[in-house]
Short mmCIF file of C-alpha atoms in Angstrom, two decimals:
data_model
loop_
_atom_site.label_atom_id
_atom_site.label_comp_id
_atom_site.label_asym_id
_atom_site.label_seq_id
_atom_site.Cartn_x
_atom_site.Cartn_y
_atom_site.Cartn_z
CA HIS A 20 -94.71 71.16 50.44
CA GLN A 21 -94.06 67.54 49.66
CA ILE A 22 -95.72 66.23 46.53
CA GLY A 23 -97.02 62.81 47.40
CA GLN A 24 -96.39 61.12 50.71
CA SER A 25 -93.98 58.30 50.06
CA GLY A 26 -91.80 59.13 53.06
CA PRO A 27 -90.73 61.87 55.43
CA SER A 28 -88.65 64.88 54.48
CA THR A 29 -85.99 66.20 56.86
CA ILE A 30 -85.04 69.85 57.28
CA ARG A 31 -81.91 70.77 59.24
CA ALA A 32 -80.62 74.16 60.41
CA LEU A 33 -76.84 74.43 60.87
CA LEU A 34 -74.57 77.12 62.29
CA GLN A 35 -70.90 77.02 61.26
CA GLY A 36 -71.32 73.40 60.17
CA THR A 37 -72.94 72.23 63.42
CA MET A 38 -76.58 71.13 63.40
CA ILE A 39 -78.64 73.42 65.63
CA THR A 40 -82.01 71.69 65.17
CA SER A 41 -83.98 69.61 62.69
CA PHE A 42 -87.37 68.06 62.09
CA SER A 43 -88.78 65.31 59.89
CA GLY A 44 -92.30 64.89 58.68
CA THR A 45 -94.66 63.85 55.94
CA TRP A 46 -96.98 66.51 54.61
CA SER A 47 -98.68 67.52 51.40
CA GLN A 48 -99.84 70.57 49.47
CA THR A 49 -103.44 70.08 50.58
CA GLN A 50 -102.94 70.08 54.36
CA THR A 51 -104.69 72.96 56.13
CA ASN A 52 -101.73 73.85 58.33
CA ASN A 53 -98.68 73.29 56.22
CA TYR A 54 -96.26 75.74 57.85
CA PHE A 55 -93.06 74.02 58.87
CA GLY A 56 -89.93 75.80 59.96
CA PHE A 57 -87.81 77.26 62.70
CA THR A 58 -88.25 80.35 64.82
CA GLY A 59 -86.01 82.00 67.37
CA ILE A 60 -82.76 80.37 66.24
CA THR A 61 -79.63 81.51 64.43
CA PHE A 62 -78.34 79.48 61.51
CA ASP A 63 -76.26 80.01 58.40
CA GLU A 64 -77.17 76.91 56.40
CA LEU A 65 -80.44 75.12 55.68
CA GLN A 66 -80.45 71.52 54.40
CA ILE A 67 -83.55 69.81 53.00
CA ASP A 68 -83.69 66.06 52.30
CA PHE A 69 -86.84 64.91 50.53
CA VAL A 70 -88.13 61.63 49.16
CA ASN A 71 -90.29 62.83 46.24
CA ASP A 72 -90.73 66.17 44.56
CA PHE A 73 -90.69 69.10 46.93
CA ASN A 74 -92.06 72.64 46.47
CA ILE A 75 -91.23 75.71 48.52
CA ASP A 76 -93.82 78.44 48.11
CA THR A 77 -92.69 80.83 50.86
CA LEU A 78 -89.27 81.16 52.41
CA ALA A 79 -88.92 83.87 55.05
CA PHE A 80 -85.74 84.75 56.90
CA ASN A 81 -84.04 87.62 58.68
CA PRO A 82 -81.12 89.42 57.00
CA PRO A 83 -77.69 87.81 57.22
CA LEU A 84 -75.98 88.17 60.55
CA PRO A 85 -72.94 90.42 60.93
CA THR A 86 -69.62 88.73 60.42
CA ALA A 87 -66.92 89.16 63.01
CA GLN A 88 -64.78 92.10 62.05
CA CYS A 89 -62.21 94.61 63.20
CA ILE A 90 -62.73 98.16 61.94
CA GLY A 91 -59.72 100.43 62.22
CA ALA A 92 -59.77 104.19 62.84
CA ASN A 93 -56.91 106.66 62.96
CA GLY A 94 -58.38 110.17 62.91
CA GLY A 95 -55.98 112.52 61.12
CA GLY A 96 -53.50 109.70 60.54
CA ILE A 97 -50.78 110.98 62.88
CA ASN A 98 -50.92 108.11 65.39
CA PRO A 99 -48.78 105.08 64.57
CA VAL A 100 -50.92 102.18 63.28
CA ASP A 101 -49.37 99.65 65.64
CA PHE A 102 -52.57 98.11 67.05
CA THR A 103 -53.94 95.17 65.03
CA CYS A 104 -56.41 92.31 65.35
CA THR A 105 -54.59 89.00 65.24
CA ALA A 106 -57.78 86.95 65.65
CA PRO A 107 -61.31 88.07 64.70
CA PRO A 108 -64.02 88.45 67.38
CA VAL A 109 -65.94 85.28 66.44
CA LEU A 110 -68.60 84.00 68.85
CA GLY A 111 -67.31 81.23 71.10
CA THR A 112 -63.62 81.97 70.45
CA THR A 113 -61.01 84.30 71.90
CA TRP A 114 -60.40 87.65 70.22
CA GLN A 115 -56.79 88.77 70.15
CA GLY A 116 -55.34 92.21 69.60
CA THR A 117 -51.65 93.02 69.44
CA ILE A 118 -49.72 96.24 69.93
CA ALA A 119 -46.36 96.39 68.16
CA THR A 120 -43.53 97.12 70.59
CA ASN A 121 -39.94 98.28 70.17
CA SER A 122 -36.78 98.02 72.26
CA GLY A 123 -37.81 101.07 74.33
CA THR A 124 -41.39 99.94 75.05
CA VAL A 125 -42.06 99.83 78.77
CA LEU A 126 -45.81 99.09 78.71
CA THR A 127 -48.75 98.85 76.33
CA GLY A 128 -52.39 99.55 77.05
CA LEU A 129 -55.86 99.41 75.58
CA MET A 130 -58.52 101.92 76.53
CA TYR A 131 -62.02 100.49 76.17
CA ALA A 132 -64.41 103.30 75.25
CA PRO A 133 -68.07 102.57 76.06
CA GLY A 134 -68.97 105.77 74.17
CA GLY A 135 -67.19 104.70 70.99
CA LEU A 136 -65.15 106.93 68.70
CA LEU A 137 -65.00 110.72 68.80
CA SER A 138 -66.41 112.47 65.75
CA THR A 139 -63.36 114.78 65.79
CA PRO A 140 -60.03 113.60 67.27
CA VAL A 141 -58.47 115.64 70.09
CA PRO A 142 -54.71 116.41 70.22
CA LEU A 143 -53.02 114.42 73.00
CA PHE A 144 -49.33 113.67 73.77
CA GLY A 145 -48.24 114.57 70.24
CA GLY A 146 -50.88 112.30 68.74
CA GLU A 147 -54.67 112.14 68.84
CA LEU A 148 -57.26 110.87 71.27
CA LEU A 149 -59.73 108.99 69.08
CA ILE A 150 -62.25 107.75 71.66
CA GLN A 151 -64.95 109.37 73.75
CA THR A 152 -64.15 109.94 77.41
CA THR A 153 -67.77 109.91 78.59
CA PRO A 154 -68.48 107.47 80.04
CA ALA A 155 -64.90 107.09 81.24
CA PRO A 156 -62.73 104.60 79.34
CA THR A 157 -61.33 101.55 81.11
CA LEU A 158 -57.58 100.93 80.78
CA PHE A 159 -56.10 97.45 80.38
CA THR A 160 -52.33 96.91 80.34
CA SER A 161 -50.30 94.05 78.93
CA PRO A 162 -46.88 93.30 77.42
CA GLY A 163 -48.39 93.75 73.94
CA THR A 164 -51.00 91.04 73.40
CA PHE A 165 -54.58 91.23 74.61
CA SER A 166 -56.97 88.24 74.64
CA VAL A 167 -60.69 88.50 75.32
CA PRO A 168 -63.02 85.46 75.37
CA ILE A 169 -66.12 86.04 73.23
CA PRO A 170 -69.43 84.54 74.46
CA SER A 171 -71.02 81.96 72.18
CA ALA A 172 -74.66 83.06 72.64
CA PRO A 173 -76.27 84.35 69.41
CA SER A 174 -77.61 87.38 71.32
CA TRP A 175 -74.03 88.78 71.19
CA ILE A 176 -73.98 88.92 67.37
CA GLY A 177 -73.46 92.50 66.20
CA VAL A 178 -72.36 93.86 69.60
CA ASP A 179 -69.38 96.16 69.18
CA TYR A 180 -66.57 97.41 71.40
CA THR A 181 -64.17 100.26 70.67
CA PHE A 182 -60.57 100.32 71.90
CA GLN A 183 -57.72 102.77 71.43
CA ALA A 184 -54.21 101.53 72.03
CA MET A 185 -51.31 103.36 73.59
CA ARG A 186 -47.71 102.61 74.28
CA LEU A 187 -45.35 103.91 76.96
CA ASP A 188 -41.89 104.16 75.40
CA ASN A 189 -38.53 105.10 76.88
CA VAL A 190 -37.09 107.54 74.35
CA GLY A 191 -33.55 108.62 75.26
CA GLY A 192 -34.22 108.18 78.98
CA THR A 193 -37.56 110.02 78.86
CA LEU A 194 -40.87 108.19 79.17
CA ARG A 195 -43.26 109.13 76.39
CA ILE A 196 -46.92 108.15 75.96
CA ARG A 197 -47.70 107.38 72.32
CA PRO A 198 -51.37 107.28 71.33
CA LEU A 199 -51.93 104.64 68.66
CA ASN A 200 -54.82 103.81 66.33
CA ALA A 201 -58.24 102.63 67.45
CA ILE A 202 -60.18 99.49 66.51
CA THR A 203 -63.88 98.73 66.86
CA ILE A 204 -64.51 94.99 67.08
CA VAL A 205 -67.90 93.71 65.95
CA LEU A 206 -68.82 90.30 67.37
CA GLY A 207 -70.16 87.88 64.81
CA LEU A 208 -69.83 84.60 62.97
#
Protein backbone atom coordinates (compact mmCIF):
# COMPACT_ATOMS: atom_id res chain seq x y z
CA HIS A 1 0.00 0.00 0.00
CA GLN A 2 1.24 3.45 -0.83
CA ILE A 3 0.82 6.02 1.91
CA GLY A 4 -0.34 9.17 0.21
CA GLN A 5 -0.63 9.53 -3.54
CA SER A 6 2.14 11.83 -4.64
CA GLY A 7 3.13 9.64 -7.57
CA PRO A 8 3.10 6.11 -8.95
CA SER A 9 5.05 3.20 -7.54
CA THR A 10 6.65 0.65 -9.86
CA ILE A 11 7.03 -3.05 -9.13
CA ARG A 12 9.26 -5.19 -11.35
CA ALA A 13 9.74 -8.97 -11.47
CA LEU A 14 13.13 -10.17 -12.78
CA LEU A 15 14.53 -13.59 -13.64
CA GLN A 16 18.33 -13.94 -13.72
CA GLY A 17 18.65 -10.16 -13.99
CA THR A 18 16.21 -9.79 -16.89
CA MET A 19 12.90 -8.00 -16.32
CA ILE A 20 10.00 -10.39 -16.92
CA THR A 21 7.16 -7.94 -16.26
CA SER A 22 6.31 -4.80 -14.31
CA PHE A 23 3.48 -2.46 -13.46
CA SER A 24 3.15 1.09 -12.15
CA GLY A 25 0.26 2.61 -10.30
CA THR A 26 -0.97 4.95 -7.63
CA TRP A 27 -3.00 3.42 -4.85
CA SER A 28 -3.67 3.89 -1.17
CA GLN A 29 -4.46 1.94 1.99
CA THR A 30 -8.15 2.80 1.77
CA GLN A 31 -8.90 1.47 -1.73
CA THR A 32 -11.41 -1.38 -1.76
CA ASN A 33 -9.42 -3.55 -4.17
CA ASN A 34 -5.82 -2.99 -3.31
CA TYR A 35 -4.31 -6.29 -4.48
CA PHE A 36 -1.45 -5.71 -6.87
CA GLY A 37 0.95 -8.36 -8.00
CA PHE A 38 1.92 -11.05 -10.46
CA THR A 39 0.50 -14.49 -11.07
CA GLY A 40 1.62 -17.31 -13.32
CA ILE A 41 5.21 -16.12 -13.78
CA THR A 42 8.62 -17.26 -12.57
CA PHE A 43 10.99 -14.71 -11.07
CA ASP A 44 13.90 -14.64 -8.65
CA GLU A 45 13.99 -10.95 -7.79
CA LEU A 46 11.33 -8.36 -6.95
CA GLN A 47 12.11 -4.63 -7.15
CA ILE A 48 9.82 -1.95 -5.72
CA ASP A 49 10.30 1.76 -6.46
CA PHE A 50 8.02 4.07 -4.48
CA VAL A 51 7.59 7.81 -4.14
CA ASN A 52 6.37 8.11 -0.53
CA ASP A 53 6.16 5.66 2.33
CA PHE A 54 5.12 2.18 1.29
CA ASN A 55 3.62 -0.64 3.38
CA ILE A 56 3.43 -4.32 2.48
CA ASP A 57 0.84 -6.15 4.55
CA THR A 58 0.77 -9.49 2.69
CA LEU A 59 3.45 -11.02 0.53
CA ALA A 60 2.65 -14.44 -0.90
CA PHE A 61 4.97 -16.52 -3.05
CA ASN A 62 5.69 -20.10 -4.02
CA PRO A 63 8.79 -21.83 -2.63
CA PRO A 64 12.12 -21.15 -4.32
CA LEU A 65 12.62 -22.92 -7.60
CA PRO A 66 15.13 -25.76 -7.90
CA THR A 67 18.59 -24.74 -8.95
CA ALA A 68 20.26 -26.54 -11.81
CA GLN A 69 22.27 -29.40 -10.42
CA CYS A 70 24.06 -32.63 -11.19
CA ILE A 71 23.61 -35.39 -8.61
CA GLY A 72 26.12 -38.21 -8.81
CA ALA A 73 25.48 -41.87 -7.95
CA ASN A 74 27.88 -44.79 -7.89
CA GLY A 75 26.15 -47.70 -6.15
CA GLY A 76 28.74 -49.79 -4.32
CA GLY A 77 31.56 -47.54 -5.51
CA ILE A 78 33.24 -50.04 -7.82
CA ASN A 79 32.59 -48.18 -11.09
CA PRO A 80 35.18 -45.57 -12.05
CA VAL A 81 33.88 -42.03 -11.41
CA ASP A 82 34.84 -40.78 -14.87
CA PHE A 83 31.53 -39.14 -15.85
CA THR A 84 31.20 -35.49 -14.79
CA CYS A 85 29.07 -32.43 -15.48
CA THR A 86 31.16 -29.73 -17.10
CA ALA A 87 28.23 -27.30 -17.39
CA PRO A 88 25.10 -27.27 -15.20
CA PRO A 89 21.65 -27.91 -16.73
CA VAL A 90 20.48 -24.28 -16.57
CA LEU A 91 17.33 -23.32 -18.49
CA GLY A 92 18.10 -21.76 -21.86
CA THR A 93 21.70 -23.02 -21.98
CA THR A 94 23.46 -26.19 -23.09
CA TRP A 95 24.23 -28.87 -20.51
CA GLN A 96 27.53 -30.64 -20.98
CA GLY A 97 28.72 -33.93 -19.59
CA THR A 98 32.16 -35.42 -20.12
CA ILE A 99 33.49 -38.95 -19.87
CA ALA A 100 37.20 -39.23 -19.12
CA THR A 101 39.01 -41.28 -21.75
CA ASN A 102 42.40 -42.98 -21.89
CA SER A 103 44.73 -44.09 -24.69
CA GLY A 104 42.78 -47.35 -25.12
CA THR A 105 39.30 -45.78 -25.24
CA VAL A 106 37.48 -46.74 -28.42
CA LEU A 107 34.05 -45.25 -27.65
CA THR A 108 32.07 -43.63 -24.84
CA GLY A 109 28.34 -43.74 -24.27
CA LEU A 110 25.56 -42.40 -22.10
CA MET A 111 22.49 -44.46 -21.30
CA TYR A 112 19.46 -42.28 -20.60
CA ALA A 113 17.22 -44.07 -18.10
CA PRO A 114 13.59 -42.88 -18.13
CA GLY A 115 13.01 -45.04 -15.02
CA GLY A 116 15.83 -43.40 -13.05
CA LEU A 117 18.26 -45.14 -10.73
CA LEU A 118 17.97 -48.71 -9.45
CA SER A 119 17.45 -49.04 -5.71
CA THR A 120 20.06 -51.82 -5.69
CA PRO A 121 22.85 -51.92 -8.32
CA VAL A 122 23.19 -55.04 -10.48
CA PRO A 123 26.61 -56.60 -11.30
CA LEU A 124 27.51 -56.02 -14.96
CA PHE A 125 30.82 -56.36 -16.90
CA GLY A 126 32.89 -56.27 -13.71
CA GLY A 127 31.11 -53.14 -12.52
CA GLU A 128 27.54 -52.22 -11.68
CA LEU A 129 24.45 -51.29 -13.63
CA LEU A 130 23.02 -48.33 -11.73
CA ILE A 131 19.95 -47.48 -13.82
CA GLN A 132 16.57 -49.07 -14.37
CA THR A 133 16.08 -50.95 -17.62
CA THR A 134 12.30 -50.54 -17.73
CA PRO A 135 11.42 -48.60 -19.74
CA ALA A 136 14.44 -49.40 -21.89
CA PRO A 137 17.35 -46.95 -21.70
CA THR A 138 18.41 -45.00 -24.78
CA LEU A 139 22.11 -45.12 -25.71
CA PHE A 140 23.99 -42.09 -27.03
CA THR A 141 27.61 -42.38 -28.19
CA SER A 142 30.27 -39.71 -28.54
CA PRO A 143 34.05 -39.27 -28.38
CA GLY A 144 33.70 -38.24 -24.71
CA THR A 145 31.70 -35.00 -24.55
CA PHE A 146 27.92 -34.81 -24.62
CA SER A 147 25.97 -31.56 -25.13
CA VAL A 148 22.22 -31.23 -24.65
CA PRO A 149 20.33 -27.95 -25.22
CA ILE A 150 18.04 -27.14 -22.28
CA PRO A 151 14.69 -25.45 -23.06
CA SER A 152 14.18 -21.99 -21.57
CA ALA A 153 10.50 -22.39 -20.62
CA PRO A 154 9.89 -22.20 -16.83
CA SER A 155 7.71 -25.33 -17.05
CA TRP A 156 10.97 -27.34 -17.36
CA ILE A 157 12.23 -26.24 -13.92
CA GLY A 158 12.73 -29.27 -11.68
CA VAL A 159 12.53 -31.85 -14.49
CA ASP A 160 15.23 -34.48 -14.05
CA TYR A 161 17.03 -36.94 -16.30
CA THR A 162 19.23 -39.84 -15.22
CA PHE A 163 22.22 -41.06 -17.24
CA GLN A 164 24.79 -43.77 -16.66
CA ALA A 165 28.03 -43.56 -18.58
CA MET A 166 30.07 -46.36 -20.06
CA ARG A 167 33.32 -46.66 -21.89
CA LEU A 168 34.54 -49.22 -24.42
CA ASP A 169 38.28 -49.68 -23.85
CA ASN A 170 40.87 -51.73 -25.71
CA VAL A 171 42.78 -53.47 -22.92
CA GLY A 172 45.71 -55.52 -24.26
CA GLY A 173 43.93 -56.17 -27.56
CA THR A 174 40.64 -57.12 -25.89
CA LEU A 175 37.61 -54.83 -25.97
CA ARG A 176 36.15 -54.30 -22.52
CA ILE A 177 32.95 -52.48 -21.54
CA ARG A 178 33.46 -50.43 -18.38
CA PRO A 179 30.34 -49.24 -16.57
CA LEU A 180 30.95 -45.82 -15.03
CA ASN A 181 29.07 -43.69 -12.50
CA ALA A 182 25.60 -42.24 -13.04
CA ILE A 183 24.40 -38.63 -12.85
CA THR A 184 20.89 -37.26 -12.48
CA ILE A 185 20.61 -33.75 -13.89
CA VAL A 186 17.91 -31.48 -12.48
CA LEU A 187 16.94 -28.61 -14.76
CA GLY A 188 16.76 -25.26 -13.03
CA LEU A 189 18.00 -21.72 -12.71
